[in-house]
Amino acid sequence: MPDSTPAIEVRDIVKSFGEFRAIDNVSLTIESGVFITLLGPSGCGKSTLLRTIAGFLTPDSGAVIVGGRDVTALPPHIRPVNMVFQDYALFPHMSVRRNVGFGCEMKGMTKSDIEARVDAMLELIRLPDVGDREPGALSGGQRQRVALARALAPDPVSLLLDEPLGALDLKLRLELQHELKSIQRTTGKTFVFVTHDQDEAMSMSDLVAVMKDGRIEQLDTPRAIYARPATAFVAGFVGAANMLSGRVVGTDGAALRLEVEGLHWSVPADAVTGGRTVATGDAVTLVIRPEDVIVGPAPGRGELVLPARARTQTFLGGRVHLRCETAAGTALTLEVRPGSVPEGDGAIDLHVAPDAVAILANDKGHS
Ligand code: ATP
């Protein structure tokens, strides 16, 4: 397969269960060697999309292309992809070695090739000594690593991982996040990972597809998803977001002039996200992350200033969540250093760098 062939292409997939449309016309191109995560709340269609790629579900319409080949009509075991499930799905009465070698056996590889492949896989997951055990004699984390080795052994184009760390406790989960990411880098395989955990998605992925109601709301790098969310849903789902309503009062080349709660602000024109454009008179939503606000007596040069009233503070160790309210009554939650804001209901000035603001173009009719 030439490098330029995408590992997976999903074209115009629609999948309904009865009247309910679980996947609503999704298209997605995944380049080879990428770690991509489908992220979204429960029921948004992540698993349905993954299972459609794997071949466990047949789409109502659309196509699934793997390694340049249309596999839409092929059953799962013929497709050059393998799935890893949350509940491991290992064969309980087979040794770890047989589990890991199972896909290779199915492919008709020779005994000695299978042995060599199993050894390499057990090295890769750093469990070279558990080959003769049965899965029941392993810890949850070890079982999931064996499941990963089993899925990788037949050398698929891509691994499809459906909440593979969901059954593990937090400490183990963090450990396996690192391990999974490192195995993905070492093998150079394309990983399509499903989770509803934003931190997991942000820390592991090259790309994140944020899903809602059977559609992809935004496909971007974790950094861009966080700093330049394309929609209010993405802004609110990935990290904490403060939102202010504003209106465009002028545009002049590189700058956008806004009226926000009676104040006049100027932000870079490229602060508008989601490939949208705005014109004078348009209603917009400003997204400001809690850690991008400084509470202080004097703003830095060019900083936007928003007068507010402090309400409550929640001490979290190295940082404090400060709840406050603008003069127009918008509630904001900020993240500040302990001791940087006096306790109590005082008037404060909030300062924000103009390039820390993301601007969402409101849909017409919702302004
Ligand atoms: P979760 O994180 O809870 O697993 P998800 O984003 O993976 O959520 P899906 O499992 O893809 O969501 O389900 C999407 C929607 O389709 C849900 O409303 C679900 O109830 C519905 N659904 C999924 N499978 C079936 C099925 N076999 N029959 C009927 N409805 C289904």
GROMACS .gro file of C-alpha atoms and ligand atoms in nm:
model
  398
    1MET     CA    1   0.000   0.000   0.000
    2PRO     CA    2   0.154   0.335  -0.096
    3ASP     CA    3   0.193   0.572   0.197
    4SER     CA    4  -0.052   0.820   0.053
    5THR     CA    5  -0.343   0.573   0.066
    6PRO     CA    6  -0.554   0.654   0.370
    7ALA     CA    7  -0.580   0.369   0.620
    8ILE     CA    8  -0.957   0.411   0.645
    9GLU     CA    9  -1.217   0.611   0.460
   10VAL     CA   10  -1.574   0.634   0.573
   11ARG     CA   11  -1.798   0.778   0.303
   12ASP     CA   12  -2.146   0.918   0.369
   13ILE     CA   13  -2.236   0.651   0.625
   14VAL     CA   14  -2.594   0.640   0.748
   15LYS     CA   15  -2.697   0.380   1.007
   16SER     CA   16  -3.039   0.365   1.168
   17PHE     CA   17  -3.190   0.138   1.429
   18GLY     CA   18  -3.562   0.142   1.346
   19GLU     CA   19  -3.660   0.508   1.322
   20PHE     CA   20  -3.351   0.624   1.512
   21ARG     CA   21  -3.059   0.750   1.307
   22ALA     CA   22  -2.747   0.656   1.507
   23ILE     CA   23  -2.502   0.768   1.234
   24ASP     CA   24  -2.620   1.062   1.031
   25ASN     CA   25  -2.420   1.087   0.711
   26VAL     CA   26  -2.064   1.071   0.842
   27SER     CA   27  -1.757   1.097   0.621
   28LEU     CA   28  -1.407   1.062   0.761
   29THR     CA   29  -1.064   1.004   0.610
   30ILE     CA   30  -0.801   0.859   0.843
   31GLU     CA   31  -0.442   0.874   0.722
   32SER     CA   32  -0.210   0.583   0.783
   33GLY     CA   33  -0.022   0.576   1.114
   34VAL     CA   34  -0.253   0.818   1.293
   35PHE     CA   35  -0.397   0.780   1.643
   36ILE     CA   36  -0.749   0.916   1.609
   37THR     CA   37  -1.014   0.923   1.880
   38LEU     CA   38  -1.390   0.932   1.840
   39LEU     CA   39  -1.500   1.135   2.142
   40GLY     CA   40  -1.849   1.222   2.252
   41PRO     CA   41  -2.119   1.172   2.513
   42SER     CA   42  -2.296   0.841   2.566
   43GLY     CA   43  -2.524   0.755   2.275
   44CYS     CA   44  -2.365   0.990   2.019
   45GLY     CA   45  -2.280   0.700   1.787
   46LYS     CA   46  -1.908   0.636   1.853
   47SER     CA   47  -1.940   0.259   1.895
   48THR     CA   48  -2.185   0.234   1.607
   49LEU     CA   49  -1.937   0.407   1.377
   50LEU     CA   50  -1.652   0.184   1.498
   51ARG     CA   51  -1.859  -0.132   1.456
   52THR     CA   52  -1.957  -0.023   1.108
   53ILE     CA   53  -1.589   0.014   1.018
   54ALA     CA   54  -1.520  -0.328   1.173
   55GLY     CA   55  -1.805  -0.489   0.980
   56PHE     CA   56  -2.019  -0.593   1.278
   57LEU     CA   57  -2.287  -0.354   1.152
   58THR     CA   58  -2.396  -0.295   0.793
   59PRO     CA   59  -2.464   0.068   0.705
   60ASP     CA   60  -2.796   0.166   0.544
   61SER     CA   61  -2.594   0.360   0.290
   62GLY     CA   62  -2.238   0.476   0.236
   63ALA     CA   63  -1.908   0.295   0.206
   64VAL     CA   64  -1.616   0.181   0.423
   65ILE     CA   65  -1.277   0.170   0.250
   66VAL     CA   66  -0.980   0.011   0.427
   67GLY     CA   67  -0.632   0.040   0.278
   68GLY     CA   68  -0.783   0.157  -0.052
   69ARG     CA   69  -1.023  -0.139  -0.078
   70ASP     CA   70  -1.402  -0.116  -0.047
   71VAL     CA   71  -1.489  -0.355   0.236
   72THR     CA   72  -1.851  -0.247   0.287
   73ALA     CA   73  -1.986  -0.586   0.181
   74LEU     CA   74  -1.721  -0.797   0.359
   75PRO     CA   75  -1.774  -0.974   0.694
   76PRO     CA   76  -1.558  -0.864   0.991
   77HIS     CA   77  -1.306  -1.151   0.981
   78ILE     CA   78  -1.210  -1.075   0.621
   79ARG     CA   79  -1.149  -0.704   0.685
   80PRO     CA   80  -0.788  -0.598   0.752
   81VAL     CA   81  -0.889  -0.435   1.082
   82ASN     CA   82  -0.912  -0.580   1.433
   83MET     CA   83  -1.116  -0.470   1.726
   84VAL     CA   84  -1.020  -0.443   2.096
   85PHE     CA   85  -1.312  -0.440   2.339
   86GLN     CA   86  -1.355  -0.307   2.690
   87ASP     CA   87  -1.419  -0.657   2.827
   88TYR     CA   88  -1.104  -0.809   2.667
   89ALA     CA   89  -1.300  -1.091   2.492
   90LEU     CA   90  -1.010  -1.334   2.537
   91PHE     CA   91  -1.075  -1.708   2.508
   92PRO     CA   92  -1.078  -1.814   2.874
   93HIS     CA   93  -0.957  -2.173   2.828
   94MET     CA   94  -0.677  -2.101   2.587
   95SER     CA   95  -0.329  -2.004   2.699
   96VAL     CA   96  -0.213  -1.648   2.645
   97ARG     CA   97   0.011  -1.776   2.361
   98ARG     CA   98  -0.282  -1.940   2.182
   99ASN     CA   99  -0.497  -1.632   2.235
  100VAL     CA  100  -0.231  -1.407   2.086
  101GLY     CA  101  -0.162  -1.645   1.800
  102PHE     CA  102  -0.527  -1.711   1.719
  103GLY     CA  103  -0.564  -1.453   1.440
  104CYS     CA  104  -0.238  -1.572   1.282
  105GLU     CA  105  -0.366  -1.932   1.286
  106MET     CA  106  -0.684  -1.815   1.113
  107LYS     CA  107  -0.470  -1.646   0.851
  108GLY     CA  108  -0.300  -1.979   0.785
  109MET     CA  109   0.048  -1.871   0.894
  110THR     CA  110   0.303  -2.148   0.955
  111LYS     CA  111   0.359  -2.272   1.308
  112SER     CA  112   0.708  -2.126   1.332
  113ASP     CA  113   0.594  -1.787   1.197
  114ILE     CA  114   0.314  -1.784   1.454
  115GLU     CA  115   0.556  -1.869   1.736
  116ALA     CA  116   0.789  -1.586   1.632
  117ARG     CA  117   0.502  -1.343   1.599
  118VAL     CA  118   0.359  -1.434   1.940
  119ASP     CA  119   0.703  -1.389   2.101
  120ALA     CA  120   0.737  -1.046   1.939
  121MET     CA  121   0.389  -0.944   2.054
  122LEU     CA  122   0.449  -1.057   2.413
  123GLU     CA  123   0.773  -0.854   2.412
  124LEU     CA  124   0.586  -0.555   2.273
  125ILE     CA  125   0.334  -0.561   2.559
  126ARG     CA  126   0.617  -0.628   2.806
  127LEU     CA  127   0.471  -0.959   2.925
  128PRO     CA  128   0.717  -1.214   2.785
  129ASP     CA  129   0.666  -1.458   3.072
  130VAL     CA  130   0.288  -1.507   3.086
  131GLY     CA  131   0.248  -1.709   2.763
  132ASP     CA  132   0.151  -2.035   2.936
  133ARG     CA  133  -0.107  -1.884   3.168
  134GLU     CA  134  -0.478  -1.869   3.100
  135PRO     CA  135  -0.643  -1.522   3.096
  136GLY     CA  136  -0.808  -1.589   3.434
  137ALA     CA  137  -0.461  -1.586   3.593
  138LEU     CA  138  -0.389  -1.231   3.477
  139SER     CA  139  -0.478  -0.891   3.620
  140GLY     CA  140  -0.724  -0.666   3.433
  141GLY     CA  141  -0.443  -0.452   3.295
  142GLN     CA  142  -0.246  -0.757   3.181
  143ARG     CA  143  -0.556  -0.902   3.012
  144GLN     CA  144  -0.609  -0.583   2.819
  145ARG     CA  145  -0.245  -0.584   2.706
  146VAL     CA  146  -0.288  -0.944   2.589
  147ALA     CA  147  -0.606  -0.843   2.404
  148LEU     CA  148  -0.404  -0.571   2.234
  149ALA     CA  149  -0.129  -0.819   2.140
  150ARG     CA  150  -0.387  -1.059   2.000
  151ALA     CA  151  -0.542  -0.784   1.788
  152LEU     CA  152  -0.203  -0.667   1.658
  153ALA     CA  153  -0.056  -1.013   1.589
  154PRO     CA  154  -0.213  -1.071   1.244
  155ASP     CA  155  -0.075  -0.732   1.132
  156PRO     CA  156  -0.403  -0.551   1.052
  157VAL     CA  157  -0.410  -0.216   0.870
  158SER     CA  158  -0.579  -0.065   1.171
  159LEU     CA  159  -0.686  -0.137   1.527
  160LEU     CA  160  -1.032  -0.030   1.637
  161LEU     CA  161  -1.041   0.016   2.014
  162ASP     CA  162  -1.381   0.050   2.182
  163GLU     CA  163  -1.329   0.205   2.529
  164PRO     CA  164  -1.049  -0.048   2.593
  165LEU     CA  165  -0.951   0.109   2.925
  166GLY     CA  166  -1.306   0.159   3.052
  167ALA     CA  167  -1.298  -0.134   3.296
  168LEU     CA  168  -0.972  -0.033   3.465
  169ASP     CA  169  -0.922   0.180   3.775
  170LEU     CA  170  -0.783   0.530   3.726
  171LYS     CA  171  -0.419   0.457   3.809
  172LEU     CA  172  -0.402   0.158   3.577
  173ARG     CA  173  -0.594   0.347   3.316
  174LEU     CA  174  -0.335   0.627   3.311
  175GLU     CA  175  -0.054   0.371   3.295
  176LEU     CA  176  -0.214   0.189   3.002
  177GLN     CA  177  -0.283   0.517   2.822
  178HIS     CA  178   0.094   0.570   2.805
  179GLU     CA  179   0.153   0.210   2.707
  180LEU     CA  180  -0.110   0.212   2.431
  181LYS     CA  181   0.026   0.535   2.289
  182SER     CA  182   0.380   0.402   2.296
  183ILE     CA  183   0.276   0.074   2.126
  184GLN     CA  184   0.097   0.275   1.859
  185ARG     CA  185   0.413   0.479   1.797
  186THR     CA  186   0.637   0.172   1.792
  187THR     CA  187   0.419  -0.022   1.550
  188GLY     CA  188   0.318   0.279   1.336
  189LYS     CA  189  -0.033   0.127   1.312
  190THR     CA  190  -0.345   0.334   1.266
  191PHE     CA  191  -0.545   0.333   1.589
  192VAL     CA  192  -0.911   0.435   1.596
  193PHE     CA  193  -0.996   0.475   1.962
  194VAL     CA  194  -1.336   0.536   2.119
  195THR     CA  195  -1.384   0.709   2.452
  196HIS     CA  196  -1.619   0.948   2.628
  197ASP     CA  197  -1.331   1.068   2.848
  198GLN     CA  198  -1.201   1.403   2.721
  199ASP     CA  199  -0.871   1.384   2.908
  200GLU     CA  200  -0.800   1.043   2.762
  201ALA     CA  201  -0.880   1.169   2.412
  202MET     CA  202  -0.672   1.485   2.451
  203SER     CA  203  -0.365   1.315   2.596
  204MET     CA  204  -0.340   1.023   2.354
  205SER     CA  205  -0.457   1.136   2.013
  206ASP     CA  206  -0.306   1.296   1.706
  207LEU     CA  207  -0.659   1.380   1.598
  208VAL     CA  208  -0.991   1.393   1.777
  209ALA     CA  209  -1.332   1.365   1.611
  210VAL     CA  210  -1.590   1.510   1.849
  211MET     CA  211  -1.929   1.349   1.786
  212LYS     CA  212  -2.281   1.454   1.874
  213ASP     CA  213  -2.614   1.305   1.765
  214GLY     CA  214  -2.459   1.076   1.506
  215ARG     CA  215  -2.249   1.345   1.341
  216ILE     CA  216  -1.891   1.466   1.364
  217GLU     CA  217  -1.897   1.819   1.503
  218GLN     CA  218  -1.525   1.882   1.469
  219LEU     CA  219  -1.220   1.689   1.351
  220ASP     CA  220  -0.895   1.847   1.462
  221THR     CA  221  -0.582   1.815   1.672
  222PRO     CA  222  -0.642   1.809   2.049
  223ARG     CA  223  -0.487   2.157   2.075
  224ALA     CA  224  -0.712   2.303   1.807
  225ILE     CA  225  -1.020   2.136   1.955
  226TYR     CA  226  -0.941   2.303   2.287
  227ALA     CA  227  -0.822   2.644   2.170
  228ARG     CA  228  -1.043   2.678   1.863
  229PRO     CA  229  -1.364   2.483   1.925
  230ALA     CA  230  -1.589   2.496   1.619
  231THR     CA  231  -1.919   2.485   1.808
  232ALA     CA  232  -2.060   2.564   2.150
  233PHE     CA  233  -2.108   2.191   2.206
  234VAL     CA  234  -1.739   2.117   2.144
  235ALA     CA  235  -1.634   2.411   2.361
  236GLY     CA  236  -1.847   2.284   2.650
  237PHE     CA  237  -1.768   1.914   2.609
  238VAL     CA  238  -1.391   1.945   2.587
  239GLY     CA  239  -1.272   2.126   2.898
  240ALA     CA  240  -1.452   2.403   3.081
  241ALA     CA  241  -1.564   2.702   2.879
  242ASN     CA  242  -1.694   3.046   2.966
  243MET     CA  243  -1.925   3.186   2.704
  244LEU     CA  244  -2.021   3.547   2.644
  245SER     CA  245  -2.264   3.684   2.386
  246GLY     CA  246  -2.143   3.957   2.153
  247ARG     CA  247  -2.210   4.129   1.825
  248VAL     CA  248  -1.978   4.222   1.541
  249VAL     CA  249  -1.967   4.601   1.505
  250GLY     CA  250  -1.694   4.623   1.245
  251THR     CA  251  -1.425   4.436   1.058
  252ASP     CA  252  -1.103   4.583   0.933
  253GLY     CA  253  -0.870   4.329   0.779
  254ALA     CA  254  -0.690   4.149   1.055
  255ALA     CA  255  -0.915   4.268   1.335
  256LEU     CA  256  -1.273   4.209   1.434
  257ARG     CA  257  -1.446   4.475   1.644
  258LEU     CA  258  -1.702   4.341   1.886
  259GLU     CA  259  -1.951   4.478   2.131
  260VAL     CA  260  -1.964   4.253   2.436
  261GLU     CA  261  -2.190   4.342   2.729
  262GLY     CA  262  -2.164   4.712   2.639
  263LEU     CA  263  -1.783   4.701   2.603
  264HIS     CA  264  -1.590   4.746   2.281
  265TRP     CA  265  -1.332   4.478   2.214
  266SER     CA  266  -1.101   4.410   1.925
  267VAL     CA  267  -0.989   4.052   1.854
  268PRO     CA  268  -0.790   3.894   1.568
  269ALA     CA  269  -1.015   3.812   1.271
  270ASP     CA  270  -0.882   3.455   1.272
  271ALA     CA  271  -1.036   3.403   1.616
  272VAL     CA  272  -1.352   3.294   1.431
  273THR     CA  273  -1.357   2.913   1.436
  274GLY     CA  274  -1.509   2.630   1.236
  275GLY     CA  275  -1.419   2.782   0.897
  276ARG     CA  276  -1.700   3.035   0.943
  277THR     CA  277  -1.697   3.402   0.850
  278VAL     CA  278  -1.882   3.683   1.020
  279ALA     CA  279  -2.005   4.025   0.906
  280THR     CA  280  -2.100   4.347   1.081
  281GLY     CA  281  -2.423   4.300   1.273
  282ASP     CA  282  -2.378   3.924   1.327
  283ALA     CA  283  -2.433   3.776   1.671
  284VAL     CA  284  -2.139   3.572   1.800
  285THR     CA  285  -2.044   3.371   2.108
  286LEU     CA  286  -1.708   3.429   2.270
  287VAL     CA  287  -1.540   3.128   2.430
  288ILE     CA  288  -1.286   3.195   2.703
  289ARG     CA  289  -1.107   2.916   2.890
  290PRO     CA  290  -1.093   2.946   3.272
  291GLU     CA  291  -0.712   2.961   3.285
  292ASP     CA  292  -0.690   3.235   3.020
  293VAL     CA  293  -0.831   3.503   3.248
  294ILE     CA  294  -0.612   3.706   3.479
  295VAL     CA  295  -0.761   3.895   3.769
  296GLY     CA  296  -0.556   4.203   3.832
  297PRO     CA  297  -0.530   4.573   3.888
  298ALA     CA  298  -0.372   4.669   3.556
  299PRO     CA  299  -0.419   4.496   3.222
  300GLY     CA  300  -0.122   4.413   3.000
  301ARG     CA  301  -0.096   4.595   2.669
  302GLY     CA  302  -0.392   4.531   2.439
  303GLU     CA  303  -0.569   4.305   2.688
  304LEU     CA  304  -0.947   4.296   2.698
  305VAL     CA  305  -1.095   4.411   3.026
  306LEU     CA  306  -1.421   4.282   3.173
  307PRO     CA  307  -1.545   4.421   3.505
  308ALA     CA  308  -1.702   4.155   3.727
  309ARG     CA  309  -1.796   4.071   4.081
  310ALA     CA  310  -1.631   3.782   4.264
  311ARG     CA  311  -1.872   3.534   4.422
  312THR     CA  312  -1.722   3.212   4.558
  313GLN     CA  313  -1.385   3.046   4.559
  314THR     CA  314  -1.317   2.671   4.571
  315PHE     CA  315  -0.970   2.575   4.685
  316LEU     CA  316  -0.826   2.284   4.482
  317GLY     CA  317  -0.466   2.277   4.603
  318GLY     CA  318  -0.244   2.439   4.341
  319ARG     CA  319  -0.531   2.638   4.197
  320VAL     CA  320  -0.863   2.795   4.289
  321HIS     CA  321  -1.192   2.792   4.102
  322LEU     CA  322  -1.329   3.145   4.123
  323ARG     CA  323  -1.693   3.192   4.040
  324CYS     CA  324  -1.783   3.545   3.940
  325GLU     CA  325  -2.047   3.740   3.754
  326THR     CA  326  -2.020   4.012   3.493
  327ALA     CA  327  -2.220   4.338   3.523
  328ALA     CA  328  -2.468   4.191   3.272
  329GLY     CA  329  -2.515   3.888   3.498
  330THR     CA  330  -2.316   3.626   3.303
  331ALA     CA  331  -2.174   3.363   3.537
  332LEU     CA  332  -1.807   3.279   3.478
  333THR     CA  333  -1.578   3.020   3.636
  334LEU     CA  334  -1.209   3.104   3.633
  335GLU     CA  335  -0.899   2.922   3.742
  336VAL     CA  336  -0.665   3.142   3.942
  337ARG     CA  337  -0.368   3.106   4.175
  338PRO     CA  338  -0.449   3.059   4.544
  339GLY     CA  339  -0.446   3.396   4.723
  340SER     CA  340  -0.450   3.602   4.402
  341VAL     CA  341  -0.808   3.723   4.456
  342PRO     CA  342  -0.936   3.851   4.793
  343GLU     CA  343  -1.213   3.634   4.943
  344GLY     CA  344  -1.565   3.780   4.939
  345ASP     CA  345  -1.798   3.966   4.708
  346GLY     CA  346  -1.557   4.227   4.571
  347ALA     CA  347  -1.549   4.411   4.238
  348ILE     CA  348  -1.270   4.274   4.018
  349ASP     CA  349  -1.134   4.338   3.672
  350LEU     CA  350  -1.081   4.040   3.445
  351HIS     CA  351  -0.812   4.061   3.178
  352VAL     CA  352  -0.794   3.841   2.870
  353ALA     CA  353  -0.545   3.843   2.585
  354PRO     CA  354  -0.737   3.897   2.256
  355ASP     CA  355  -0.580   3.589   2.098
  356ALA     CA  356  -0.706   3.370   2.382
  357VAL     CA  357  -1.065   3.426   2.272
  358ALA     CA  358  -1.238   3.191   2.026
  359ILE     CA  359  -1.533   3.334   1.836
  360LEU     CA  360  -1.825   3.114   1.734
  361ALA     CA  361  -2.049   3.244   1.458
  362ASN     CA  362  -2.406   3.201   1.583
  363ASP     CA  363  -2.644   3.027   1.346
  364LYS     CA  364  -2.887   3.274   1.192
  365GLY     CA  365  -3.217   3.263   1.372
  366HIS     CA  366  -3.046   3.186   1.704
  367SER     CA  367  -2.890   3.527   1.745
  368ATP     P1  368  -2.160   0.484   2.473
  368ATP     O1  369  -2.041   0.568   2.508
  368ATP     O2  370  -2.269   0.488   2.575
  368ATP     O3  371  -2.125   0.343   2.431
  368ATP     P2  372  -2.189   0.557   2.193
  368ATP     O4  373  -2.158   0.695   2.153
  368ATP     O5  374  -2.086   0.454   2.164
  368ATP     O6  375  -2.228   0.556   2.345
  368ATP     P3  376  -2.361   0.395   2.038
  368ATP     O7  377  -2.341   0.268   2.115
  368ATP     O8  378  -2.297   0.406   1.907
  368ATP     O9  379  -2.326   0.520   2.127
  368ATP    O10  380  -2.518   0.414   2.021
  368ATP     C1  381  -2.573   0.523   1.951
  368ATP     C2  382  -2.723   0.519   1.964
  368ATP    O11  383  -2.775   0.408   1.892
  368ATP     C3  384  -2.772   0.503   2.107
  368ATP    O12  385  -2.887   0.582   2.123
  368ATP     C4  386  -2.805   0.356   2.118
  368ATP    O13  387  -2.908   0.334   2.212
  368ATP     C5  388  -2.851   0.322   1.977
  368ATP     N1  389  -2.819   0.183   1.943
  368ATP     C6  390  -2.695   0.129   1.935
  368ATP     N2  391  -2.702  -0.001   1.899
  368ATP     C7  392  -2.834  -0.031   1.886
  368ATP     C8  393  -2.908  -0.148   1.849
  368ATP     N3  394  -2.845  -0.262   1.819
  368ATP     N4  395  -3.041  -0.138   1.846
  368ATP     C9  396  -3.106  -0.023   1.872
  368ATP     N5  397  -3.043   0.093   1.906
  368ATP    C10  398  -2.909   0.088   1.913
   0.00000   0.00000   0.00000
